[in-house]
Coordinates of C-alpha atoms in Angstrom, one line a residue:
M149 CA 175.3 191.4 84.4
T150 CA 176.5 190.3 81.9
D151 CA 174.5 189.5 81.2
T152 CA 176.1 191.9 82.5
D153 CA 172.6 188.1 78.3
I154 CA 174.6 184.9 77.5
K155 CA 173.5 181.8 75.8
T156 CA 175.9 178.8 76.0
A157 CA 179.6 178.4 76.1
I158 CA 179.7 177.3 72.4
D159 CA 177.3 180.1 70.9
A160 CA 179.1 182.2 68.3
D161 CA 176.9 185.2 68.9
I162 CA 177.1 185.0 72.8
D163 CA 176.3 188.2 74.5
I164 CA 179.0 188.5 77.2
D165 CA 177.5 191.7 78.8
A166 CA 174.7 189.9 80.5
E167 CA 176.9 188.0 82.9
I168 CA 179.7 190.6 83.0
N169 CA 177.6 193.4 84.2
A170 CA 177.5 191.8 87.6
E171 CA 181.2 191.5 88.0
I172 CA 182.2 190.1 91.5
D173 CA 179.9 189.5 94.4
N174 CA 181.4 192.0 96.8
D175 CA 180.3 190.2 100.0
A176 CA 181.9 186.9 98.8
K177 CA 185.1 188.7 97.7
S178 CA 185.4 190.5 101.0
D179 CA 184.8 187.2 102.9
L180 CA 187.4 185.6 100.9
D181 CA 190.0 188.4 101.3
A182 CA 189.4 188.4 105.1
E183 CA 189.6 184.7 105.5
M184 CA 192.7 184.3 103.5
S185 CA 194.6 187.3 105.0
N186 CA 193.6 186.8 108.7
D187 CA 195.7 184.6 111.0
V188 CA 199.2 183.2 110.5
K189 CA 198.9 179.9 108.6
T190 CA 201.4 177.2 108.8
D191 CA 202.9 175.6 105.7
V192 CA 200.8 172.6 106.3
D193 CA 197.6 174.8 106.4
Q194 CA 198.6 176.6 103.2
A195 CA 199.3 173.4 101.4
A196 CA 196.0 172.0 102.5
K197 CA 194.2 175.1 101.2
T198 CA 194.9 174.8 97.5
D199 CA 191.3 175.1 96.6
I200 CA 188.5 177.5 97.4
V201 CA 184.9 177.3 96.5
Y202 CA 183.2 178.8 93.4
A203 CA 179.4 179.1 93.7
Y204 CA 177.3 179.2 90.5
A205 CA 173.6 179.2 91.5
V206 CA 171.0 178.4 94.2
L207 CA 168.2 176.0 93.4
R208 CA 165.8 173.7 95.1
R209 CA 167.4 170.4 96.0
T210 CA 165.8 167.7 94.0
P211 CA 166.8 164.4 92.4
E212 CA 166.6 166.1 89.0
A213 CA 169.0 168.8 90.0
A214 CA 171.5 166.2 91.4
R215 CA 171.3 164.3 88.2
A216 CA 171.7 167.5 86.2
V217 CA 175.0 168.5 87.9
A218 CA 176.5 164.9 87.9
N219 CA 178.8 165.3 84.9
L220 CA 179.1 169.1 84.7
R221 CA 182.4 170.9 84.7
G222 CA 183.1 174.5 85.9
V223 CA 185.2 177.5 85.1
A224 CA 188.4 175.7 86.1
G225 CA 187.3 172.3 84.7
E226 CA 186.4 171.3 88.1
P227 CA 183.6 168.8 88.9
I228 CA 180.3 170.4 89.9
R229 CA 178.2 169.3 93.0
L230 CA 175.3 170.4 95.0
L231 CA 176.0 171.7 98.4
E232 CA 173.0 171.5 100.8
F233 CA 172.1 174.4 103.1
G234 CA 169.2 175.1 105.3
D235 CA 167.6 173.5 108.3
D236 CA 167.7 170.0 106.8
A237 CA 171.3 170.4 105.5
P238 CA 173.8 167.8 107.0
D239 CA 175.3 170.2 109.5
G240 CA 171.9 171.4 110.8
T241 CA 170.1 170.3 113.9
P242 CA 166.8 168.5 113.0
D243 CA 163.6 169.7 114.6
P244 CA 161.9 166.8 116.5
D245 CA 158.5 168.2 115.5
D246 CA 159.6 168.5 111.9
T247 CA 157.4 166.7 109.3
P248 CA 157.7 166.7 105.5
E249 CA 154.5 168.8 105.2
R250 CA 155.9 171.5 107.5
R251 CA 159.4 171.4 106.2
P252 CA 160.4 174.4 103.9
P253 CA 161.7 173.4 100.4
A254 CA 165.3 172.2 100.6
L255 CA 167.8 174.4 99.0
A256 CA 171.3 173.8 97.5
A257 CA 174.2 175.7 96.0
V258 CA 175.8 174.6 92.8
V259 CA 179.5 174.6 93.6
G260 CA 183.0 173.5 92.5
P261 CA 186.4 173.6 93.9
V262 CA 188.8 176.1 92.1
P263 CA 192.5 176.8 92.6
A264 CA 193.0 179.5 95.2
A265 CA 195.9 180.9 93.3
D266 CA 193.8 181.6 90.3
F267 CA 191.0 183.2 92.2
D268 CA 192.6 185.1 94.9
E269 CA 192.3 188.9 95.1
A270 CA 195.3 189.7 92.9
S271 CA 194.4 187.1 90.2
L272 CA 190.7 188.3 90.1
K273 CA 191.8 191.9 89.8
A274 CA 194.0 191.1 86.8
G275 CA 191.3 188.7 85.4
L276 CA 188.5 191.3 85.5
E277 CA 190.7 193.7 83.4
D278 CA 191.4 191.0 80.8
L279 CA 188.4 190.8 78.5
G280 CA 189.5 187.4 77.0
W281 CA 189.8 185.9 80.5
L282 CA 186.4 187.5 81.5
E283 CA 184.7 186.2 78.5
A284 CA 186.1 182.6 78.9
T285 CA 185.1 182.7 82.5
A286 CA 181.6 184.0 81.8
R287 CA 181.0 181.3 79.2
A288 CA 182.1 178.5 81.5
H289 CA 180.0 180.0 84.3
H290 CA 177.0 180.3 82.0
A291 CA 177.5 176.8 80.6
V292 CA 176.9 175.4 84.1
V293 CA 173.8 177.6 84.6
A294 CA 172.5 176.8 81.1
A295 CA 172.8 173.0 81.6
L296 CA 170.4 173.3 84.6
T297 CA 167.9 175.7 83.0
G298 CA 168.0 173.6 79.8
R299 CA 166.5 170.7 81.8
G300 CA 163.7 172.8 83.1
I301 CA 165.3 173.5 86.6
A302 CA 164.6 176.8 88.1
V303 CA 167.8 178.4 89.3
L304 CA 168.9 181.7 90.8
P305 CA 172.4 182.3 89.1
L306 CA 174.9 183.9 91.4
R307 CA 177.3 186.6 90.2
L308 CA 180.2 185.9 88.1
V309 CA 183.2 184.9 90.3
T310 CA 181.4 184.4 93.5
V311 CA 183.9 182.6 95.6
Y312 CA 184.2 181.5 99.3
R313 CA 187.0 180.2 101.4
D314 CA 185.3 176.9 102.1
E315 CA 181.9 175.1 102.0
D316 CA 181.0 176.1 105.5
R317 CA 181.3 179.8 104.5
V318 CA 179.0 179.1 101.6
R319 CA 176.4 177.5 103.8
Q320 CA 176.6 180.3 106.4
T321 CA 176.3 183.1 103.9
L322 CA 173.5 181.5 101.9
E323 CA 171.6 180.4 104.9
A324 CA 171.4 183.9 106.1
R325 CA 169.5 184.8 103.0
R326 CA 167.3 181.7 102.7
D327 CA 164.1 183.6 103.3
D328 CA 165.0 185.8 100.2
F329 CA 165.9 182.9 98.0
L330 CA 162.6 180.9 98.4
P331 CA 160.3 183.6 97.1
L332 CA 162.7 184.5 94.3
L333 CA 162.8 180.8 93.1
D334 CA 158.9 180.8 93.1
R335 CA 159.0 184.0 91.1
V336 CA 161.4 183.0 88.4
T337 CA 160.0 179.4 88.0
G338 CA 158.5 179.1 84.5
H339 CA 160.2 182.4 83.4
V340 CA 163.2 183.4 81.4
E341 CA 165.1 186.6 80.8
L342 CA 165.0 188.5 77.4
G343 CA 167.1 191.5 76.7
V344 CA 166.0 194.5 74.5
K345 CA 168.7 196.8 73.3
I346 CA 168.0 199.9 71.2
Y347 CA 170.6 201.7 69.1
A348 CA 170.8 205.1 67.3
A349 CA 171.6 204.1 63.8
P350 CA 171.9 207.1 61.5
D351 CA 171.5 206.3 57.8
T352 CA 174.9 205.8 56.2
E353 CA 173.6 204.5 52.9
S354 CA 173.1 207.9 51.3
S355 CA 176.6 209.3 51.5
D356 CA 177.4 212.9 51.2
P357 CA 178.7 214.1 47.8
E358 CA 182.4 214.7 47.5
P359 CA 183.3 218.3 48.4
T360 CA 184.6 219.0 45.0
K361 CA 181.3 217.8 43.4
A362 CA 179.0 219.9 45.6
K363 CA 177.3 222.3 43.3
G364 CA 177.7 226.0 43.9
L365 CA 180.0 225.5 46.9
G366 CA 183.8 225.6 47.3
V367 CA 185.5 222.7 48.9
G368 CA 185.6 224.2 52.4
R369 CA 182.0 225.2 52.4
A370 CA 180.9 221.8 51.1
Y371 CA 182.8 220.1 53.7
L372 CA 181.2 222.0 56.5
A373 CA 177.7 221.6 54.9
G374 CA 178.4 217.8 54.9
R375 CA 179.4 217.8 58.5
R376 CA 176.2 219.7 59.5
R377 CA 174.1 217.0 57.6
R378 CA 175.9 214.2 59.3
R379 CA 175.4 215.9 62.7
R380 CA 171.7 216.4 62.1
S381 CA 171.3 212.8 61.0
T382 CA 173.1 211.6 64.2
E383 CA 171.0 213.8 66.3
D384 CA 167.8 212.8 64.6
A385 CA 168.7 209.1 65.0
W386 CA 169.4 209.6 68.7
Q387 CA 166.1 211.4 69.3
A388 CA 164.2 208.7 67.3
A389 CA 165.9 205.9 69.2
T390 CA 165.1 207.6 72.6
D391 CA 161.5 208.0 71.6
T392 CA 161.3 204.3 70.4
A393 CA 162.9 203.1 73.6
A394 CA 160.1 204.9 75.6
R395 CA 157.4 203.3 73.5
L396 CA 159.0 199.8 73.5
R397 CA 159.4 199.9 77.3
E398 CA 155.8 200.6 77.7
L399 CA 154.8 197.8 75.4
A400 CA 157.3 195.3 76.7
G401 CA 156.2 196.1 80.3
T402 CA 152.8 194.8 79.4
L403 CA 154.3 191.5 78.2
A404 CA 156.7 190.9 81.1
V405 CA 156.3 190.4 84.9
D406 CA 159.3 192.5 85.7
H407 CA 161.9 194.8 84.1
V408 CA 165.4 196.0 84.9
A409 CA 167.1 198.9 83.1
F410 CA 170.9 198.8 82.8
H411 CA 173.4 201.4 81.8
P412 CA 173.8 201.5 78.0
Q413 CA 176.9 199.6 76.7
R414 CA 180.0 201.5 75.8
G415 CA 183.4 200.7 74.6
E416 CA 184.7 197.2 74.1
L417 CA 181.6 195.6 75.8
A418 CA 179.3 197.1 73.2
G419 CA 181.1 195.0 70.5
S420 CA 180.2 195.6 66.9
V421 CA 177.1 197.7 66.9
P422 CA 175.3 200.0 64.4
G423 CA 175.4 203.0 66.6
P424 CA 175.4 204.3 70.1
N425 CA 173.5 202.1 72.5
V426 CA 170.5 204.2 73.9
S427 CA 168.7 201.6 76.0
N428 CA 169.8 198.2 77.5
D429 CA 167.0 196.5 79.4
A430 CA 166.1 193.1 80.7
Y431 CA 162.7 191.6 81.0
L432 CA 161.4 188.6 83.0
V433 CA 159.0 186.8 80.6
P434 CA 156.9 183.6 81.0
E435 CA 158.5 180.8 78.9
D436 CA 155.5 180.3 76.9
H437 CA 155.3 184.0 75.8
V438 CA 158.8 184.3 74.5
E439 CA 158.1 184.3 70.8
D440 CA 155.1 186.6 71.2
F441 CA 157.3 189.1 73.2
R442 CA 160.0 189.0 70.5
T443 CA 157.6 189.3 67.7
R444 CA 155.5 192.3 69.1
V445 CA 158.6 194.2 70.3
L446 CA 160.4 193.9 66.9
A447 CA 157.1 194.8 65.0
A448 CA 156.6 197.8 67.1
A449 CA 160.1 199.0 66.2
E450 CA 159.6 198.7 62.5
G451 CA 159.2 201.8 60.4
H452 CA 161.5 204.0 62.6
P453 CA 164.4 205.1 60.5
G454 CA 167.6 205.8 62.5
V455 CA 166.7 203.1 65.0
H456 CA 168.0 199.5 65.5
V457 CA 166.5 197.1 68.0
E458 CA 167.8 193.7 69.2
V459 CA 165.9 191.2 71.3
T460 CA 168.3 188.7 72.8
G461 CA 167.7 185.5 74.8
P462 CA 166.1 183.6 76.3
W463 CA 168.6 183.5 79.1
A464 CA 168.5 182.2 82.7
P465 CA 167.1 185.0 84.9
Y466 CA 170.4 186.7 85.7
S467 CA 169.0 190.1 86.3
F468 CA 166.2 188.9 88.6
S469 CA 168.0 186.4 90.8
L470 CA 169.8 188.2 93.5
P471 CA 168.0 189.4 96.7
A472 CA 168.8 192.8 98.1
E473 CA 172.0 193.0 100.2
P474 CA 171.3 192.4 103.9
V475 CA 171.6 195.6 106.0
S476 CA 174.2 195.0 108.7

């Protein structure tokens, strides 16, 4: 995450990696596994527990947020709602000395009920190995988040496939990290995520001559000479891309408030690219500086043969939304 860089569920050039790179929230998965495997459940209990809770994001609880989720559907086509948590949530005990001025901002989780059979441990394991399922789930997950950010609502997207046994477990888990969520929401408000990917792209336009046409060389020697030229071209492109990545990180760092470096993409997740991915970074950028960031980064990359640079986004701040795991 994925992402692991995703726009909307209907974008043709959607970048699945921005959400995928998060995979599963391990705490939530472990909680679900434990809750579903512990204790002997009666047939009635099992019949009643046909749904579990999928959590999409954390946000401030406001009338605007409630209106924004009213008609949304999630990864299983389920209706989306806000689940309050915190001191003023429905299951909390009110403080008699509490006043609106002293009360911390109200928080809520964006959640929806999903079939337990489709999101239990075995189903998730199979799904995460199925790129088609993963892509469809990431698109639907992101569509919920994008619908909120598109209305100017600051959100902290949760990791793809964050699931809990029931709403009480959602409240308990998120409430334990409330003090982390509040400053993170303050930090991402008014900001978006942009991705910068740098590829080593050796020049393929000037092809090597056919071995039989190489002057003064036999077929075998011409073939080996061509291989050496291609290898040098690839090595030169990689070095140029590495050098460019260092310069662009320095420049982008002056235009962003935060930066996260991810592992370069490989295999199927890399998609159709012009060469090996050398650098795969995310930047937290003020909303009103997006075009300036894009223009200056791409301009700085011009004139460097053997290098291809992509600036993707803006996205919701997936890479900057999760607090550090609590120490047990």
